[in-house]
């Protein structure tokens, strides 16, 4: 069986680690392969290094090296390089760079500078993290450099004619904690981006497509914006099942509520499902979520917290079961 998933960082990685845990519990699915299409809109160049936060979170989490409490970065990390950069006055200083993490960025930057496409770099990093032997193929959504920017107001001086400006997504998210009003998201390079090798094929050949509870705007939304990708998903023979990122009407972590409001979408599971309505077949929402099924969408209520690896395995198992059920219905229909 071939499962394909779209993923951002922490929410995507925790869910997919749960999926691998669930597959280990099901011997009949022991040969299952997992293809993960990761968001690269968060990518940024800092201190001359190319940094891919979401891909690295996926590598570290699925590879067993993530900082568990934080959800991103490396376990048992030190910060000597960042401290020395700060002493030098190197800017910016708002982005956390662990020493082990820096090694990943140096290696990636070196290979990219030699002309290697990002997808090939990720393939090497995936070997370091043992992903192939776990049946996992990690694919960046595109090899084309793409960067999400956020258009924010010109500040107090706007009345006096100060222009609104676009800042990098990381600056908005990490430095400002999404506190600056986001007028819109602009993804530099996305209109010219080409799906990375293997991406469309992973969607076309999938038996099941899963959407983890990743941020619907700045993770999944960016992946869906890669030209051709959404069409491939719409045309896929596999059922598509997603998990809501909202529990009790709020994102479990991060600022997905702010992102949704910025694009004029209600902060509800049904409004998030609406963003995927052209291809979504099944949707997992929290136990107490008021959302009900529609004529085209199966809705299943489950505890949605990825609070531990076993809880994540249960949730991923419920998503997979719904997808397999929809698939069986399709095959017999
Ligand atoms: P990021 O790139 O690190 O922000 O991670 P993702 O985009 O993959 O995931 C972020 C989203 O995951 C947020 O919108 C959260 O609401 C959601 N999320 C995080 N933890 C959980 C959880 O335990 N359960 C559910 N359902 N969603 C979660
Ligand atoms: Ca992210």
Coordinates of C-alpha atoms and ligand atoms in Angstrom, one line a residue:
X1 CA 0.0 0.0 0.0
X2 CA 1.2 3.5 -0.8
X3 CA 0.2 6.4 1.5
X4 CA 0.9 9.9 0.4
X5 CA 0.7 12.8 2.8
X6 CA 1.1 16.6 2.6
X7 CA 2.9 18.1 5.6
X8 CA 4.1 21.3 7.3
X9 CA 6.3 21.1 10.4
X10 CA 5.3 20.1 13.9
X11 CA 1.7 19.1 13.4
X12 CA 2.5 17.2 10.2
X13 CA 5.5 15.5 11.7
X14 CA 3.9 14.4 14.9
X15 CA 0.9 13.0 13.0
X16 CA 3.1 11.1 10.6
X17 CA 5.2 9.6 13.3
X18 CA 2.0 8.4 14.8
X19 CA 1.1 6.9 11.4
X20 CA 4.4 5.0 11.4
X21 CA 3.6 3.8 14.9
X22 CA 0.2 2.7 13.8
X23 CA 1.5 0.8 10.8
X24 CA 3.9 -1.1 13.1
X25 CA 0.8 -2.3 15.1
X26 CA -0.8 -3.7 11.9
X27 CA 1.3 -6.6 10.4
X28 CA -1.1 -6.8 7.4
X29 CA 0.1 -3.3 6.4
X30 CA 3.8 -4.1 7.1
X31 CA 4.8 -3.4 3.5
X32 CA 3.2 0.0 3.4
X33 CA 5.2 2.9 1.9
X34 CA 4.7 6.5 2.9
X35 CA 5.5 9.5 0.7
X36 CA 5.6 12.8 2.4
X37 CA 5.3 16.1 0.4
X38 CA 6.8 18.8 2.6
X39 CA 6.2 22.5 2.7
X40 CA 9.2 24.7 1.6
X41 CA 7.4 28.1 1.9
X42 CA 9.0 28.5 5.3
X43 CA 12.5 28.3 3.9
X44 CA 14.8 31.1 4.6
X45 CA 18.5 32.1 4.0
X46 CA 20.2 33.3 7.2
X47 CA 23.9 33.9 7.9
X48 CA 24.5 32.6 4.3
X49 CA 22.8 29.2 5.1
X50 CA 19.7 27.8 3.5
X51 CA 17.3 26.7 6.2
X52 CA 14.2 24.5 5.6
X53 CA 12.4 24.4 8.9
X54 CA 9.5 22.2 8.0
X55 CA 11.6 19.6 6.1
X56 CA 14.0 19.5 9.0
X57 CA 11.2 19.0 11.5
X58 CA 9.9 16.1 9.5
X59 CA 13.5 14.6 9.2
X60 CA 14.2 15.0 12.9
X61 CA 10.8 13.8 14.1
X62 CA 10.5 10.8 11.8
X63 CA 14.2 10.0 12.4
X64 CA 14.0 10.0 16.2
X65 CA 16.2 13.1 16.8
X66 CA 13.7 15.8 17.5
X67 CA 13.5 17.9 20.7
X68 CA 10.4 16.3 22.0
X69 CA 9.0 19.1 24.2
X70 CA 9.7 21.8 21.6
X71 CA 8.5 19.8 18.6
X72 CA 11.2 21.1 16.3
X73 CA 15.0 21.3 16.4
X74 CA 17.3 18.7 17.8
X75 CA 17.2 16.9 21.1
X76 CA 20.2 17.7 23.5
X77 CA 21.1 20.7 21.5
X78 CA 23.6 23.4 22.4
X79 CA 23.8 27.0 21.0
X80 CA 27.5 28.0 20.9
X81 CA 27.4 29.1 17.2
X82 CA 24.3 31.3 17.8
X83 CA 25.9 32.8 20.9
X84 CA 29.1 33.6 19.0
X85 CA 27.1 35.1 16.1
X86 CA 25.3 37.3 18.6
X87 CA 28.7 38.5 20.0
X88 CA 29.8 39.3 16.5
X89 CA 26.6 41.4 16.1
X90 CA 25.4 39.2 13.2
X91 CA 21.8 39.7 12.3
X92 CA 19.1 38.6 12.7
X93 CA 19.1 37.2 16.2
X94 CA 15.5 36.2 16.5
X95 CA 15.8 32.8 14.8
X96 CA 17.0 30.0 17.0
X97 CA 19.9 28.0 15.5
X98 CA 21.1 25.0 17.5
X99 CA 24.6 23.7 16.8
X100 CA 23.6 20.3 15.5
X101 CA 20.9 22.0 13.4
X102 CA 23.6 24.3 12.0
X103 CA 25.5 21.3 10.7
X104 CA 22.4 20.3 8.7
X105 CA 22.1 23.8 7.2
X106 CA 25.9 23.9 6.4
X107 CA 25.7 20.6 4.6
X108 CA 22.5 21.5 2.7
X109 CA 23.9 24.9 1.7
X110 CA 27.1 23.4 0.5
X111 CA 25.3 20.8 -1.7
X112 CA 22.9 23.4 -3.1
X113 CA 25.8 25.7 -3.9
X114 CA 27.3 22.7 -5.9
X115 CA 24.1 22.7 -8.0
X116 CA 22.3 19.8 -6.4
X117 CA 18.5 20.2 -6.4
X118 CA 16.9 20.4 -3.0
X119 CA 15.1 17.1 -3.5
X120 CA 18.4 15.3 -3.9
X121 CA 19.8 17.1 -0.8
X122 CA 16.7 15.9 1.1
X123 CA 17.2 12.4 -0.1
X124 CA 20.7 12.4 1.4
X125 CA 19.5 13.9 4.7
X126 CA 16.7 11.3 4.8
X127 CA 19.4 8.5 4.6
X128 CA 21.1 10.1 7.6
X129 CA 17.8 9.9 9.5
X130 CA 17.0 6.3 8.5
X131 CA 13.8 7.2 6.6
X132 CA 14.3 4.8 3.6
X133 CA 14.4 1.7 6.0
X134 CA 11.2 3.0 7.6
X135 CA 9.5 3.0 4.2
X136 CA 9.4 6.8 4.1
X137 CA 10.2 9.0 1.1
X138 CA 10.4 12.7 1.9
X139 CA 9.9 15.0 -1.0
X140 CA 10.1 18.8 -0.9
X141 CA 7.0 20.2 -2.7
X142 CA 9.3 21.9 -5.2
X143 CA 13.0 22.4 -6.0
X144 CA 12.2 25.9 -7.0
X145 CA 13.2 28.3 -4.2
X146 CA 9.9 29.6 -2.8
X147 CA 9.4 31.9 0.2
X148 CA 6.2 32.9 2.0
X149 CA 6.0 36.6 2.8
X150 CA 3.4 38.4 4.9
X151 CA 2.2 41.8 3.9
X152 CA 1.9 44.0 7.1
X153 CA 0.8 47.6 7.6
X154 CA 3.3 50.4 7.5
X155 CA 2.7 51.0 11.2
X156 CA 1.8 54.2 13.0
X157 CA 3.1 56.2 10.1
X158 CA 0.7 54.7 7.6
X159 CA -1.7 57.6 7.9
X160 CA 1.3 59.8 7.0
X161 CA 1.8 57.7 3.9
X162 CA 4.1 54.9 5.1
X163 CA 3.7 52.0 2.8
X164 CA 2.6 48.5 3.8
X165 CA 5.5 46.1 3.5
X166 CA 6.2 42.4 3.0
X167 CA 8.3 40.6 5.6
X168 CA 9.5 37.0 5.5
X169 CA 7.0 34.5 7.0
X170 CA 9.6 33.5 9.7
X171 CA 10.1 37.1 10.7
X172 CA 6.3 37.5 11.2
X173 CA 5.9 34.1 12.9
X174 CA 9.0 33.8 15.0
X175 CA 10.0 37.4 15.7
X176 CA 6.6 39.0 15.9
X177 CA 4.7 35.9 17.0
X178 CA 2.0 36.7 14.4
X179 CA 1.1 39.9 16.3
X180 CA 1.4 42.2 13.3
X181 CA -1.8 42.2 11.3
X182 CA -1.4 40.1 8.2
X183 CA -3.0 41.7 5.2
X184 CA -2.2 38.9 2.9
X185 CA 0.3 36.2 2.2
X186 CA 2.5 36.5 -0.9
X187 CA 4.5 33.5 -1.9
X188 CA 7.5 34.6 -3.8
X189 CA 8.4 32.1 -6.6
X190 CA 5.3 30.0 -6.2
X191 CA 3.7 30.8 -9.6
X192 CA 6.9 29.6 -11.3
X193 CA 7.5 26.6 -9.1
X194 CA 7.6 23.2 -10.6
X195 CA 6.6 20.1 -8.4
X196 CA 9.8 18.3 -7.3
X197 CA 10.5 15.0 -9.0
X198 CA 8.2 12.3 -7.6
X199 CA 5.6 14.7 -6.2
X200 CA 2.9 14.3 -8.8
X201 CA 3.6 10.6 -9.1
X202 CA 3.3 10.2 -5.4
X203 CA -0.3 11.7 -5.6
X204 CA -1.3 9.7 -8.7
X205 CA 0.0 6.4 -7.5
X206 CA -1.3 6.7 -3.9
X207 CA -3.8 4.3 -2.5
X208 CA -4.6 6.8 0.2
X209 CA -3.9 10.5 0.6
X210 CA -3.7 11.9 4.1
X211 CA -3.7 15.6 5.2
X212 CA -2.3 15.8 8.8
X213 CA -3.5 18.7 10.9
X214 CA -0.9 21.1 9.5
X215 CA -1.6 24.8 9.2
X216 CA -4.2 25.0 6.4
X217 CA -2.9 28.4 5.2
X218 CA 0.8 28.6 5.5
X219 CA 1.7 24.8 5.3
X220 CA -1.0 22.8 3.4
X221 CA -2.2 26.0 1.6
X222 CA 1.3 26.7 0.3
X223 CA 1.8 23.1 -0.9
X224 CA -1.5 23.2 -2.8
X225 CA -0.4 26.4 -4.5
X226 CA 2.5 24.6 -6.4
X227 CA 1.2 24.7 -10.0
X228 CA -0.2 21.3 -11.0
X229 CA -0.3 19.9 -7.5
X230 CA -3.9 20.6 -6.6
X231 CA -5.1 19.2 -10.0
X232 CA -3.1 16.0 -9.3
X233 CA -4.9 15.7 -6.0
X234 CA -8.3 16.3 -7.5
X235 CA -7.6 13.7 -10.2
X236 CA -6.1 11.2 -7.7
X237 CA -7.8 7.8 -7.6
X238 CA -7.1 7.6 -3.8
X239 CA -9.5 8.9 -1.3
X240 CA -8.3 12.0 0.6
X241 CA -8.8 12.2 4.4
X242 CA -7.7 15.1 6.5
X243 CA -7.5 16.0 10.2
X244 CA -8.6 19.3 11.6
X245 CA -6.0 21.4 13.3
X246 CA -8.6 22.9 15.6
X247 CA -9.6 21.7 19.0
X248 CA -12.3 23.6 20.9
X249 CA -12.4 26.1 18.1
X250 CA -8.7 27.0 18.4
X251 CA -5.5 25.8 16.9
X252 CA -3.7 23.4 19.2
X253 CA -0.5 25.4 18.8
X254 CA 0.7 28.2 16.7
X255 CA -1.3 30.9 15.0
X256 CA -3.5 29.1 12.4
X257 CA -6.4 31.2 13.7
X258 CA -4.7 34.4 12.8
X259 CA -3.7 32.9 9.4
X260 CA -7.3 31.8 8.7
X261 CA -8.8 35.2 9.7
X262 CA -6.3 37.0 7.5
X263 CA -7.6 35.2 4.4
X264 CA -11.2 35.7 5.5
X265 CA -11.9 32.1 6.6
X266 CA -13.8 31.3 9.8
X267 CA -11.8 29.5 12.5
X268 CA -14.0 26.4 12.4
X269 CA -13.3 22.8 11.2
X270 CA -16.0 23.1 8.6
X271 CA -14.5 26.3 7.2
X272 CA -11.1 24.6 7.0
X273 CA -12.6 21.6 5.3
X274 CA -14.1 24.1 2.9
X275 CA -10.6 25.1 1.8
X276 CA -10.1 21.5 0.6
X277 CA -13.7 20.9 -0.7
X278 CA -12.7 20.1 -4.3
X279 CA -10.8 17.0 -3.2
X280 CA -11.5 16.1 0.4
X281 CA -13.5 12.9 1.0
X282 CA -13.1 12.4 4.8
X283 CA -12.5 14.7 7.7
X284 CA -11.6 14.0 11.3
X285 CA -12.7 16.6 13.8
X286 CA -12.5 16.7 17.6
X287 CA -15.0 14.8 19.8
X288 CA -16.8 17.9 20.7
X289 CA -16.7 19.6 17.4
X290 CA -20.2 20.7 16.2
X291 CA -19.4 19.9 12.6
X292 CA -21.7 17.2 10.9
X293 CA -21.2 15.2 7.7
X294 CA -22.3 16.6 4.4
X295 CA -23.5 14.8 1.3
X296 CA -20.0 14.7 -0.1
X297 CA -17.9 14.6 3.1
X298 CA -17.6 11.8 5.7
X299 CA -17.0 13.3 9.1
X300 CA -15.6 11.3 12.0
X301 CA -15.3 12.6 15.6
X302 CA -12.2 11.6 17.5
X303 CA -9.9 12.9 20.2
X304 CA -7.5 15.1 18.1
X305 CA -4.6 15.7 20.4
X306 CA -1.2 14.5 19.3
X307 CA -0.3 14.5 23.0
X308 CA 2.0 11.4 22.9
X309 CA 3.2 8.9 20.3
X310 CA 0.5 6.4 21.2
X311 CA -2.3 9.0 21.0
X312 CA -0.9 10.1 17.7
X313 CA -0.9 6.5 16.5
X314 CA -4.5 6.2 17.4
X315 CA -5.5 9.3 15.6
X316 CA -3.5 8.4 12.5
X317 CA -5.0 4.9 12.6
X318 CA -8.5 6.5 12.7
X319 CA -7.6 8.6 9.6
X320 CA -6.2 5.6 7.8
X321 CA -9.2 3.5 8.6
X322 CA -11.6 6.1 7.3
X323 CA -9.5 6.3 4.1
X324 CA -9.5 2.6 3.7
X325 CA -13.2 2.4 4.3
X326 CA -13.8 5.1 1.6
X327 CA -11.5 3.3 -0.7
X328 CA -13.3 0.0 -0.2
X329 CA -16.6 1.8 -0.9
X330 CA -15.2 3.2 -4.1
X331 CA -13.7 -0.1 -5.3
X332 CA -17.1 -2.0 -4.8
X333 CA -19.2 0.9 -6.0
Ligands
LIG1 P1 4.4 24.1 11.8 O1 4.9 24.2 10.3 O2 5.5 23.7 12.7 O3 3.6 25.2 12.2 O4 3.5 22.8 11.8 P2 2.3 22.3 10.9 O5 1.8 23.4 9.9 O6 2.6 21.0 10.4 O7 1.2 22.2 12.0 C1 0.7 23.2 12.7 C2 -0.7 23.0 13.0 O8 -0.8 21.7 13.7 C3 -1.4 24.0 13.9 O9 -2.4 24.7 13.2 C4 -1.9 23.3 15.1 O10 -3.2 23.7 15.4 C5 -1.9 21.8 14.6 N1 -1.6 20.9 15.7 C6 -0.5 21.0 16.5 N2 -0.7 20.0 17.5 C7 -1.9 19.4 17.2 C8 -2.6 18.3 17.8 O11 -2.1 17.8 18.9 N3 -3.8 18.0 17.3 C9 -4.3 18.6 16.2 N4 -5.4 18.2 15.7 N5 -3.6 19.6 15.6 C10 -2.5 20.0 16.1
LIG2 CA1 6.0 25.6 9.1

